[in-house]
Amino acid sequence: MTPADNKKFVQLVEAAFFVSEKPLSVKQLKTDLLVNYQVSHQQIRDVINELVIKYKDAGVNLVQVASGFRFETINALSNDLAFFIAKLSKEKAPKYSRALLETLALIAYKQPITRGEIEDIRGVAVSSYIMKTLLERNWVKIVGNKEVPGRPSLYATTKEFLDYFSLTSLSQLPELLPMTDLGVMDKTVAETV
Amino acid sequence: MTPADNKKFVQLVEAAFFVSEKPLSVKQLKTDLLVNYQVSHQQIRDVINELVIKYKDAGVNLVQVASGFRFETINALSNDLAFFIAKLSKEKAPKYSRALLETLALIAYKQPITRGEIEDIRGVAVSSYIMKTLLERNWVKIVGNKEVPGRPSLYATTKEFLDYFSLTSLSQLPELLPMTDLGVMDKTVAETV
Amino acid sequence: MQQVLPLALIRGEVIVEKPHDLFIPPEALEVILESFEGPLDLLLYLIRKQKFDILDMPIAPIATQYMKYIEVMKEIKMELAAEYLVMAAILMEIKSRLLLPKQAVEEEDGDPRAELVRRLQEYEVIKNAAQQLDQIPRLERDVFQVHAELAEDFQSAVFQTDVELHELVSALQGILKRTKAFEHHHIQKESLSTRERMALILEKLKRAATTTVAFVEFSELFTVNEGRQGVVVTFLAILELIKESLIECVQTQVFGQLRVRLPQ
């Protein structure tokens, strides 16, 4: 192999590791990447070793795992990268649905409240997913059971909920306008009068 | 910064480029990755330059595109890697029709432009499928409405379009060829005379 | 630079010949429509490759020919075929005007072919631009995005979706508008502190329920250093809880301590 050929061979193996979603074995490199090149398994192993050494001090290392070799970030950077990735994915974090916000608002303002009561007020079923999200987020907790048939759980907000919204107590939640001020009652009152 | 700190700083930026799915800008590196480090924009730019040089001869290069920098495989390996990726994923690179490329070229060179204007120049209707593909791929976006009857949408290209074609700005697009003489006029004029 | 028109098979048999004018054999129409991006593209091809002369075009046969297309169009891409018809009409108009005495032509806005030629030139520029765009190295075809895996011990941090307080309030106001459940519930700050206290008391009783005692002394529910207001809030909370049958208040002996527990 000429030096130029050898350089391209190394570059190709290096690039292949970077584009592959999965670890690559020597055998796989030979059949899927280098099928048109006259290279032996040993030559491929030599190139891999060369790359392992080349990346020894880099932010990513070429490491061997069960099914072959792959590039992975070095352990020393894990904390910084965890923060970075969370930041990147945050931009993708979905907004909470209206149903979730309404459920949370009802728990905050009407606690302790059962899921059935929330459903009665909202007029629609509350999905288990919403309750799960709110519980996982530690914004609501179960504080007991209502002594009615089925003994449904009673939900209330947590200290974390207050902390998140920078409140010291629930009484700091904005006061809600009475119905009349929302213009809904006005009409009916006027009609009654 | 101590040499040890500096080494980690370089490694961190290097690793961040390898784990990010999108190009990263200096600003983004500062706010999302290095927020806890006392580094200036200039220091980040220096590290990027250092990495660009480090990878100059590798199978992957750190290159600048419209929305920042990213590692990509070198052009010289395109055939081998396209073959390799097709083998791994059983998927071929998407091929775009002439109709789509002409529509995209019109939006790129004549932006902002309406669909009607595209149709006038191409002499055929632009299929909704093409517009949908271009919008879904985030290569074009609607930037406003033209103040003519019907207020048609005005289309322009996006940063993602430039990123996809490894361009940093529209000015890097190939220059348009001058209009050529079609020979139609001369001949007939001569005949008429 | 010019793309060579692919000679095509129709239904596996017929080889389509390169068109020599704007006629297209009806049986080849579909193939032609696929080979060219439209009448401008076809015209450009004819001018470049076949030395097509707009002036030499015979009118009558074209008219007959194009009528046949209408039949074919019923089955295939009608819209696109219609554009070829429009182009044929334009060409015929140009030709008919050129056949008129020169003076009559000049009364109009110059050479009738100028507009068509301008359009053809403009289209050719874009056609070339598209070809060049196709040559630029691009992701997924020429260069590929790279990535490395995260270290084995990597533990992801999670950022949660942000919610603003006003979103919560407007969510509740949305419910208020929809339902009359709150008609008589003007939610006030005082009632909110009561409700908060209700939740706290319930939690306390729930903890007690897991012990052998199962109840809490009435007095234990009060925190004296909260002051009078705190005591009132607690008292209101207990009353509300009893009213809603969420707790029970029991007295085991006359004048004995009041005890509070969850309903048994």
XYZ file of C-alpha atoms in Angstrom:
650
model
C 0.000 0.000 0.000
C 1.386 3.428 -0.894
C 1.563 6.038 1.876
C -1.295 7.915 0.165
C -3.423 4.784 0.070
C -2.592 4.076 3.671
C -3.586 7.581 4.708
C -6.951 7.235 2.997
C -7.435 3.795 4.564
C -6.907 5.233 8.055
C -9.185 8.195 7.317
C -11.892 5.879 6.034
C -11.865 3.665 9.124
C -11.796 6.747 11.352
C -14.763 8.324 9.536
C -16.664 5.022 9.563
C -16.498 4.858 13.353
C -17.829 8.392 13.520
C -20.778 7.845 11.180
C -21.806 4.435 12.500
C -24.603 4.338 15.032
C -23.283 1.107 16.478
C -19.906 -0.289 17.500
C -18.017 -1.794 14.561
C -16.051 -5.019 14.578
C -12.997 -5.756 12.469
C -15.059 -8.233 10.483
C -17.790 -5.714 9.809
C -15.280 -3.099 8.672
C -13.862 -5.590 6.230
C -17.173 -6.689 4.702
C -19.208 -3.479 4.814
C -16.613 -0.757 4.428
C -13.439 -2.155 2.906
C -14.814 -4.826 0.605
C -13.151 -3.180 -2.399
C -9.799 -2.757 -0.676
C -7.099 -5.389 -0.426
C -6.625 -5.266 3.327
C -6.230 -8.049 5.851
C -7.868 -8.350 9.250
C -4.484 -7.665 10.759
C -4.099 -4.441 8.810
C -7.522 -3.299 10.028
C -6.576 -4.159 13.602
C -3.375 -2.141 13.169
C -5.338 0.870 11.970
C -7.710 0.589 14.924
C -4.748 0.517 17.305
C -3.278 3.520 15.568
C -6.582 5.382 16.056
C -6.878 4.297 19.706
C -3.479 5.873 20.324
C -4.248 8.960 18.238
C -7.348 9.722 20.330
C -5.770 8.798 23.679
C -5.739 12.406 24.892
C -8.772 13.681 23.008
C -12.262 14.455 24.303
C -13.452 11.233 22.716
C -11.685 7.866 22.881
C -11.921 4.883 20.591
C -12.838 2.118 23.012
C -13.625 -1.547 22.714
C -17.047 -2.730 23.790
C -18.698 -6.119 23.455
C -19.579 -5.915 19.773
C -16.592 -3.966 18.517
C -15.091 -0.511 18.791
C -16.722 2.867 19.052
C -15.881 6.444 19.865
C -17.208 7.637 23.195
C -16.713 10.738 25.279
C -14.219 10.448 28.136
C -15.470 9.945 31.688
C -13.903 13.140 32.963
C -16.333 15.187 30.886
C -19.522 13.406 31.905
C -20.833 16.066 34.277
C -20.235 18.939 31.900
C -21.731 17.014 28.999
C -24.757 15.927 31.031
C -25.502 19.576 31.656
C -24.871 20.433 28.013
C -27.116 17.697 26.650
C -29.868 18.558 29.068
C -29.607 22.162 27.901
C -29.821 21.129 24.267
C -32.783 18.847 24.820
C -34.514 21.415 26.956
C -35.178 23.412 23.861
C -36.998 20.382 22.618
C -38.913 19.762 25.874
C -42.592 19.824 25.033
C -44.792 22.453 26.568
C -47.222 21.164 29.112
C -50.730 20.651 27.833
C -53.624 22.792 28.854
C -55.176 19.747 30.525
C -52.111 19.348 32.737
C -52.037 22.999 33.716
C -55.731 22.988 34.529
C -55.335 19.888 36.645
C -52.421 21.421 38.506
C -54.320 24.658 39.021
C -57.307 22.804 40.428
C -55.114 20.847 42.824
C -53.427 24.067 43.921
C -56.597 26.042 44.495
C -58.951 23.307 45.678
C -56.704 20.946 47.601
C -57.182 18.369 48.924
C -59.064 17.136 45.918
C -59.712 13.776 44.300
C -59.188 12.956 40.678
C -62.937 12.440 40.330
C -63.588 15.946 41.609
C -61.093 17.359 39.133
C -62.857 15.474 36.379
C -66.254 16.756 37.535
C -65.084 20.344 37.369
C -63.157 20.053 34.111
C -65.896 17.986 32.538
C -63.401 15.531 31.054
C -61.386 12.584 32.317
C -57.919 13.322 33.688
C -55.389 11.050 32.063
C -53.155 8.875 34.221
C -50.241 10.343 32.335
C -51.010 13.806 33.679
C -51.230 12.596 37.273
C -48.026 10.620 36.800
C -46.206 13.654 35.387
C -47.336 15.868 38.254
C -46.374 13.275 40.858
C -43.000 12.603 39.230
C -42.283 16.265 39.036
C -42.946 16.355 42.783
C -45.428 19.154 42.395
C -48.329 17.170 43.845
C -48.577 14.361 46.368
C -51.237 12.101 47.757
C -52.171 13.270 51.233
C -54.883 10.742 52.040
C -57.991 9.051 50.817
C -61.520 10.353 50.687
C -63.963 8.244 52.658
C -66.345 7.614 49.837
C -66.807 4.393 47.888
C -63.528 3.457 46.240
C -61.568 5.566 48.762
C -60.035 7.780 46.046
C -56.705 9.468 46.698
C -56.677 13.077 47.785
C -54.133 15.244 46.034
C -52.400 18.354 47.341
C -49.483 20.464 46.212
C -46.011 20.083 47.689
C -43.349 22.345 49.087
C -41.463 21.815 45.805
C -44.452 23.251 43.992
C -44.278 26.384 46.128
C -40.514 26.580 45.662
C -40.802 26.221 41.923
C -43.168 29.165 41.695
C -41.212 31.102 44.325
C -44.103 31.156 46.752
C -43.839 30.806 50.510
C -47.418 29.662 50.919
C -50.490 28.921 48.868
C -52.062 32.165 50.031
C -49.558 33.905 47.759
C -51.225 32.386 44.726
C -52.987 35.095 42.753
C -56.529 35.625 43.878
C -59.014 34.496 41.305
C -61.653 36.847 40.173
C -65.171 35.860 41.160
C -67.373 34.704 38.334
C -69.154 38.030 38.107
C -65.962 39.790 37.190
C -65.359 37.352 34.397
C -68.447 38.648 32.696
C -70.171 35.280 32.842
C -72.471 36.041 35.727
C -73.269 39.596 34.738
C -75.539 38.475 32.026
C -77.403 35.941 34.135
C -77.723 38.355 37.019
C -79.056 40.976 34.695
C -81.514 38.490 33.309
C -82.683 37.447 36.768
C -83.208 41.063 37.756
C -5.957 28.884 32.979
C -3.562 26.110 33.975
C -2.358 23.749 31.249
C -4.513 20.999 32.800
C -7.576 23.237 32.741
C -6.842 24.226 29.181
C -6.537 20.609 28.121
C -9.915 19.794 29.649
C -11.429 22.875 28.019
C -10.250 21.730 24.576
C -11.441 18.172 25.235
C -14.830 19.425 26.351
C -15.394 21.519 23.231
C -14.179 18.644 21.065
C -16.524 16.157 22.749
C -19.448 18.596 22.579
C -19.125 18.791 18.802
C -19.161 15.014 18.634
C -22.276 14.559 20.761
C -24.293 17.433 19.325
C -26.689 16.607 16.513
C -26.534 20.129 15.167
C -23.798 22.622 14.377
C -22.728 24.623 17.435
C -21.998 28.326 17.494
C -19.461 30.033 19.738
C -22.324 31.665 21.593
C -24.075 28.367 22.144
C -20.888 26.760 23.420
C -20.496 29.567 25.890
C -24.040 29.498 27.256
C -24.873 25.812 27.071
C -21.542 24.104 27.607
C -19.126 26.468 29.289
C -21.404 28.539 31.462
C -19.481 27.504 34.576
C -16.097 28.240 33.051
C -14.444 31.620 32.919
C -13.761 31.662 29.194
C -14.211 34.425 26.664
C -15.662 34.154 23.181
C -12.166 34.672 21.855
C -10.810 31.756 23.871
C -13.591 29.551 22.494
C -12.798 30.692 18.964
C -9.125 29.868 19.600
C -10.012 26.368 20.740
C -12.175 25.866 17.642
C -9.295 26.956 15.430
C -6.994 24.611 17.296
C -9.426 21.749 16.627
C -9.875 22.706 12.972
C -6.107 22.386 12.546
C -5.884 19.204 14.613
C -8.419 17.461 12.350
C -7.089 18.918 9.097
C -5.745 15.564 7.902
C -8.253 13.301 9.605
C -11.221 11.430 8.130
C -13.496 14.008 9.705
C -13.042 17.789 9.578
C -14.376 20.514 11.791
C -16.041 22.877 9.322
C -17.997 26.083 9.553
C -21.551 26.155 8.240
C -24.291 28.761 8.546
C -25.343 28.031 12.124
C -21.940 27.221 13.560
C -19.292 24.545 13.393
C -19.684 20.811 13.043
C -17.615 17.753 12.385
C -18.345 16.141 9.045
C -16.658 13.423 7.049
C -14.297 14.585 4.318
C -15.539 14.774 0.765
C -12.843 12.386 -0.521
C -14.531 9.532 1.333
C -18.049 10.204 0.082
C -18.359 7.185 -2.202
C -16.978 4.679 0.268
C -19.042 6.066 3.107
C -22.249 6.308 1.075
C -21.784 2.625 0.232
C -21.023 1.799 3.871
C -24.045 3.687 5.207
C -26.337 2.104 2.635
C -25.026 -1.284 3.797
C -25.582 -0.478 7.461
C -28.936 1.224 7.284
C -30.303 -0.319 4.104
C -31.207 3.227 3.149
C -29.938 5.252 0.262
C -29.374 8.971 0.449
C -32.510 10.817 -0.617
C -32.454 11.829 -4.256
C -34.188 15.028 -5.142
C -36.094 15.584 -8.372
C -35.216 18.280 -10.871
C -38.526 19.949 -10.107
C -37.615 20.183 -6.415
C -34.092 21.402 -7.113
C -35.331 24.057 -9.547
C -37.894 25.255 -7.031
C -35.251 25.313 -4.307
C -32.806 27.148 -6.571
C -35.443 29.786 -7.350
C -36.163 30.316 -3.669
C -32.441 30.450 -2.871
C -31.514 32.912 -5.618
C -34.665 35.016 -5.854
C -35.845 35.113 -2.249
C -38.243 36.277 -1.044
C -40.433 34.808 -3.765
C -44.030 33.652 -4.064
C -45.177 30.319 -5.377
C -46.831 32.119 -8.284
C -43.546 33.756 -9.236
C -41.819 30.371 -9.127
C -44.504 28.972 -11.409
C -44.154 31.883 -13.832
C -40.442 31.297 -14.220
C -40.613 27.524 -14.421
C -43.669 27.585 -16.682
C -45.358 24.820 -14.713
C -47.347 24.538 -11.523
C -45.311 23.798 -8.401
C -46.737 20.722 -6.746
C -47.858 21.054 -3.163
C -45.786 17.988 -2.451
C -42.599 19.845 -3.333
C -43.432 22.819 -1.146
C -44.344 20.458 1.670
C -41.043 18.591 1.362
C -39.044 21.824 1.357
C -40.911 23.159 4.383
C -40.714 19.865 6.280
C -37.002 19.584 5.664
C -36.765 23.094 7.073
C -34.935 24.266 3.997
C -37.444 27.009 3.271
C -39.770 29.017 5.420
C -42.527 31.546 4.930
C -41.164 34.987 5.716
C -44.216 37.101 4.989
C -46.911 37.861 2.485
C -46.683 39.799 -0.721
C -48.962 42.816 -0.780
C -50.811 41.846 -3.928
C -54.325 40.413 -4.272
C -54.554 37.124 -2.390
C -51.563 38.109 -0.224
C -49.516 35.057 -1.293
C -46.820 33.718 1.048
C -43.239 34.763 0.436
C -40.678 31.986 0.721
C -37.016 32.222 1.712
C -34.321 29.697 2.563
C -33.252 28.873 6.106
C -30.001 28.324 7.980
C -30.731 24.599 7.862
C -30.657 24.816 4.060
C -27.199 26.387 4.194
C -26.076 23.855 6.801
C -27.256 20.984 4.645
C -25.192 22.190 1.722
C -22.242 23.068 3.993
C -22.505 26.759 3.161
C -21.975 29.605 5.582
C -24.037 32.165 3.698
C -26.093 32.641 0.555
C -23.183 34.500 -1.015
C -21.382 31.160 -1.228
C -23.951 29.798 -3.663
C -22.519 29.264 -7.154
C -22.829 32.379 -9.248
C -25.685 32.405 -11.722
C -24.620 31.998 -15.317
C -25.381 34.981 -17.539
C -28.375 34.690 -19.811
C -27.295 33.097 -23.044
C -28.239 34.025 -26.548
C -30.825 31.588 -27.779
C -30.220 32.496 -31.424
C -33.931 32.750 -32.051
C -34.135 36.490 -32.537
C -31.114 37.017 -34.739
C -32.195 34.482 -37.261
C -35.748 35.710 -37.602
C -34.711 39.324 -37.644
C -32.367 38.494 -40.501
C -35.164 36.719 -42.328
C -37.592 39.534 -41.870
C -35.045 41.915 -43.349
C -24.325 20.908 -19.966
C -27.562 20.033 -21.713
C -29.136 16.893 -20.370
C -29.639 14.210 -22.943
C -33.241 13.198 -23.235
C -33.521 9.604 -22.145
C -34.984 7.415 -24.807
C -37.799 5.725 -23.034
C -39.774 2.555 -23.162
C -43.505 2.740 -23.159
C -45.190 -0.261 -21.638
C -41.951 -2.092 -22.174
C -41.984 -1.778 -25.946
C -42.047 1.452 -27.849
C -38.904 3.534 -27.938
C -39.810 7.149 -28.051
C -37.996 9.235 -30.574
C -36.705 12.632 -29.755
C -39.420 15.144 -30.496
C -38.772 17.374 -33.481
C -41.277 20.018 -32.659
C -43.896 20.701 -30.095
C -45.838 17.655 -31.251
C -45.596 14.759 -28.985
C -47.055 11.448 -30.122
C -50.002 10.977 -27.790
C -48.767 7.543 -26.753
C -45.473 9.144 -25.705
C -47.020 12.087 -23.906
C -46.630 10.603 -20.465
C -42.957 9.850 -20.994
C -42.273 13.319 -22.385
C -44.011 14.909 -19.463
C -41.741 12.996 -17.129
C -38.568 13.816 -19.057
C -39.098 17.549 -19.207
C -39.826 19.946 -16.433
C -42.450 21.671 -18.532
C -42.972 23.346 -21.885
C -40.136 25.860 -21.316
C -37.769 22.989 -20.673
C -38.980 21.183 -23.796
C -38.722 24.323 -25.904
C -35.194 24.951 -24.662
C -34.295 21.425 -25.588
C -35.767 21.797 -29.040
C -33.991 25.085 -29.672
C -30.629 23.812 -28.391
C -30.630 20.319 -29.817
C -33.010 20.256 -32.743
C -32.454 23.775 -34.068
C -36.146 24.221 -33.634
C -37.396 27.370 -35.285
C -40.442 28.989 -33.785
C -41.232 30.521 -37.196
C -41.153 27.279 -39.129
C -43.732 25.674 -36.983
C -46.723 24.414 -38.956
C -49.927 25.491 -37.292
C -52.651 23.200 -38.562
C -51.036 19.852 -37.699
C -50.187 21.102 -34.243
C -53.792 22.037 -33.598
C -54.947 18.599 -34.687
C -52.240 16.927 -32.654
C -52.993 18.821 -29.520
C -56.636 17.900 -29.692
C -55.551 14.284 -29.424
C -53.667 15.093 -26.249
C -56.844 16.131 -24.574
C -58.024 12.564 -24.904
C -54.829 11.211 -23.370
C -54.835 13.834 -20.682
C -58.000 12.413 -19.289
C -55.919 9.533 -17.974
C -52.662 11.161 -16.986
C -51.254 14.286 -15.385
C -53.825 16.611 -16.772
C -52.494 19.802 -15.200
C -49.037 19.399 -16.604
C -50.299 18.532 -20.082
C -52.447 21.644 -19.981
C -49.299 23.727 -19.626
C -47.966 22.293 -22.885
C -51.246 23.235 -24.524
C -50.898 26.788 -23.264
C -47.387 26.905 -24.671
C -48.598 25.653 -28.038
C -51.243 28.353 -28.024
C -48.610 30.989 -27.248
C -46.428 29.760 -30.095
C -49.334 29.775 -32.484
C -50.221 33.289 -31.469
C -46.644 34.403 -32.034
C -46.569 32.783 -35.396
C -49.884 34.234 -36.521
C -48.776 37.688 -35.466
C -45.497 37.329 -37.313
C -47.404 36.395 -40.435
C -49.241 39.689 -40.340
C -47.768 42.655 -42.253
C -44.850 44.181 -40.381
C -46.618 47.464 -39.635
C -49.432 45.735 -37.826
C -46.917 43.929 -35.655
C -45.090 47.089 -34.720
C -48.253 48.670 -33.447
C -48.185 46.071 -30.742
C -45.455 46.000 -28.147
C -42.501 45.079 -30.320
C -41.487 41.615 -31.383
C -44.003 39.109 -29.984
C -41.215 36.614 -29.474
C -39.273 38.841 -27.104
C -41.332 37.915 -24.061
C -41.058 34.207 -24.790
C -37.314 34.451 -25.368
C -36.912 36.364 -22.108
C -38.791 33.657 -20.277
C -36.722 30.932 -21.894
C -33.493 32.678 -20.942
C -34.644 33.241 -17.399
C -35.663 29.626 -17.092
C -32.349 28.413 -18.474
C -30.463 30.379 -15.833
C -32.478 28.724 -13.092
C -32.170 25.324 -14.693
C -28.402 25.732 -14.603
C -28.517 26.996 -11.038
C -30.451 23.899 -10.000
C -27.866 21.689 -11.684
C -25.077 23.499 -9.865
C -26.928 23.285 -6.579
C -27.112 19.553 -7.135
C -23.319 19.465 -7.502
C -22.584 21.113 -4.157
C -21.394 18.545 -1.624
C -24.291 17.952 0.684
C -25.132 16.085 3.830
C -26.358 12.527 3.545
C -24.877 12.149 0.077
C -21.317 13.524 0.032
C -20.487 14.379 3.584
C -21.899 12.755 6.650
C -22.729 13.927 10.073
C -20.594 12.376 12.771
C -21.245 11.505 16.364
C -19.673 9.782 19.298
C -21.454 7.892 22.032
C -21.517 9.167 25.567
C -19.205 7.594 28.108
C -20.405 4.372 29.715
C -20.980 5.973 33.104
C -22.839 8.908 31.623
C -25.839 9.993 33.631
C -28.137 12.413 31.968
C -29.363 15.469 33.723
C -32.942 16.374 33.023
C -34.295 19.816 32.512
C -38.024 19.998 32.938
C -40.528 21.986 31.018
C -40.953 25.478 32.417
C -44.294 26.716 33.653
C -45.035 30.300 34.598
C -47.357 31.135 37.441
C -49.574 33.164 35.171
C -50.054 30.107 32.973
C -51.452 28.302 35.988
C -53.804 31.147 36.770
C -55.016 31.484 33.218
C -55.558 27.720 33.094
C -57.857 27.971 36.076
C -59.595 30.982 34.660
C -60.193 28.932 31.569
C -62.003 26.379 33.667
C -63.948 29.117 35.425
C -65.214 30.354 32.135
C -66.304 26.900 31.085
C -67.938 25.700 34.246
C -70.147 26.989 36.956
C -68.494 24.840 39.605
C -66.871 27.886 41.089
C -69.911 30.092 41.000
C -70.022 30.471 44.718
C -66.349 30.009 45.291
C -64.632 33.281 45.142
C -61.198 31.905 45.830
C -59.633 34.134 48.397
C -56.282 34.200 50.013
C -57.777 33.175 53.386
C -59.500 30.137 51.948
C -56.287 29.171 50.223
C -54.343 29.150 53.466
C -57.129 27.010 54.904
C -56.893 24.571 52.040
C -53.158 24.408 52.389
C -53.576 23.664 56.065
C -56.166 21.004 55.285
C -53.599 19.201 53.147
C -51.013 19.454 55.917
C -53.378 18.076 58.567
C -54.375 15.200 56.312
C -50.750 14.346 55.772
C -50.063 14.405 59.482
C -53.019 12.101 60.137
C -51.918 9.793 57.363
C -48.542 9.422 59.040
C -50.253 8.779 62.375
C -52.479 6.147 60.791
C -49.442 4.024 60.106
C -48.590 3.950 63.805
C -50.457 2.013 66.485
C -51.991 5.165 67.900
C -53.753 6.048 64.638
C -54.866 9.449 65.899
C -53.485 12.830 66.763
C -54.384 14.926 69.762
C -56.511 17.878 68.708
C -54.114 20.267 70.386
C -51.138 18.839 68.533
C -52.530 20.174 65.298
C -52.012 23.728 66.481
C -48.721 25.526 66.555
C -48.985 28.230 69.151
C -46.146 30.355 67.871
C -48.032 30.857 64.620
C -50.114 33.347 66.531
C -53.809 33.857 66.560
C -54.206 33.911 62.808
C -52.462 30.577 62.427
C -54.685 29.030 65.064
C -57.777 30.316 63.319
C -56.582 28.930 59.970
C -55.950 25.517 61.532
C -59.328 25.552 63.225
C -61.112 26.448 59.988
C -59.174 23.717 58.208
C -60.296 21.129 60.786
C -63.917 22.260 60.504
C -63.768 22.082 56.722
C -62.193 18.622 56.855
C -64.907 17.390 59.239
C -67.581 18.902 57.033
C -66.169 17.122 54.002
C -65.923 13.896 56.079
C -62.221 13.740 55.422
C -61.404 13.387 59.139
C -63.147 12.265 62.303
C -63.073 13.990 65.630
C -63.509 11.664 68.611
C -63.678 12.047 72.358
C -63.041 8.818 74.227
C -64.291 10.094 77.577
C -66.312 12.959 78.807
C -64.160 16.073 79.172
C -61.288 14.014 77.775
C -58.916 15.184 75.073
C -60.358 15.619 71.619
C -58.621 13.349 69.159
C -58.543 13.560 65.423
C -58.063 10.662 63.029
C -58.762 9.563 59.513
C -62.183 7.931 59.097
C -62.072 4.271 60.054
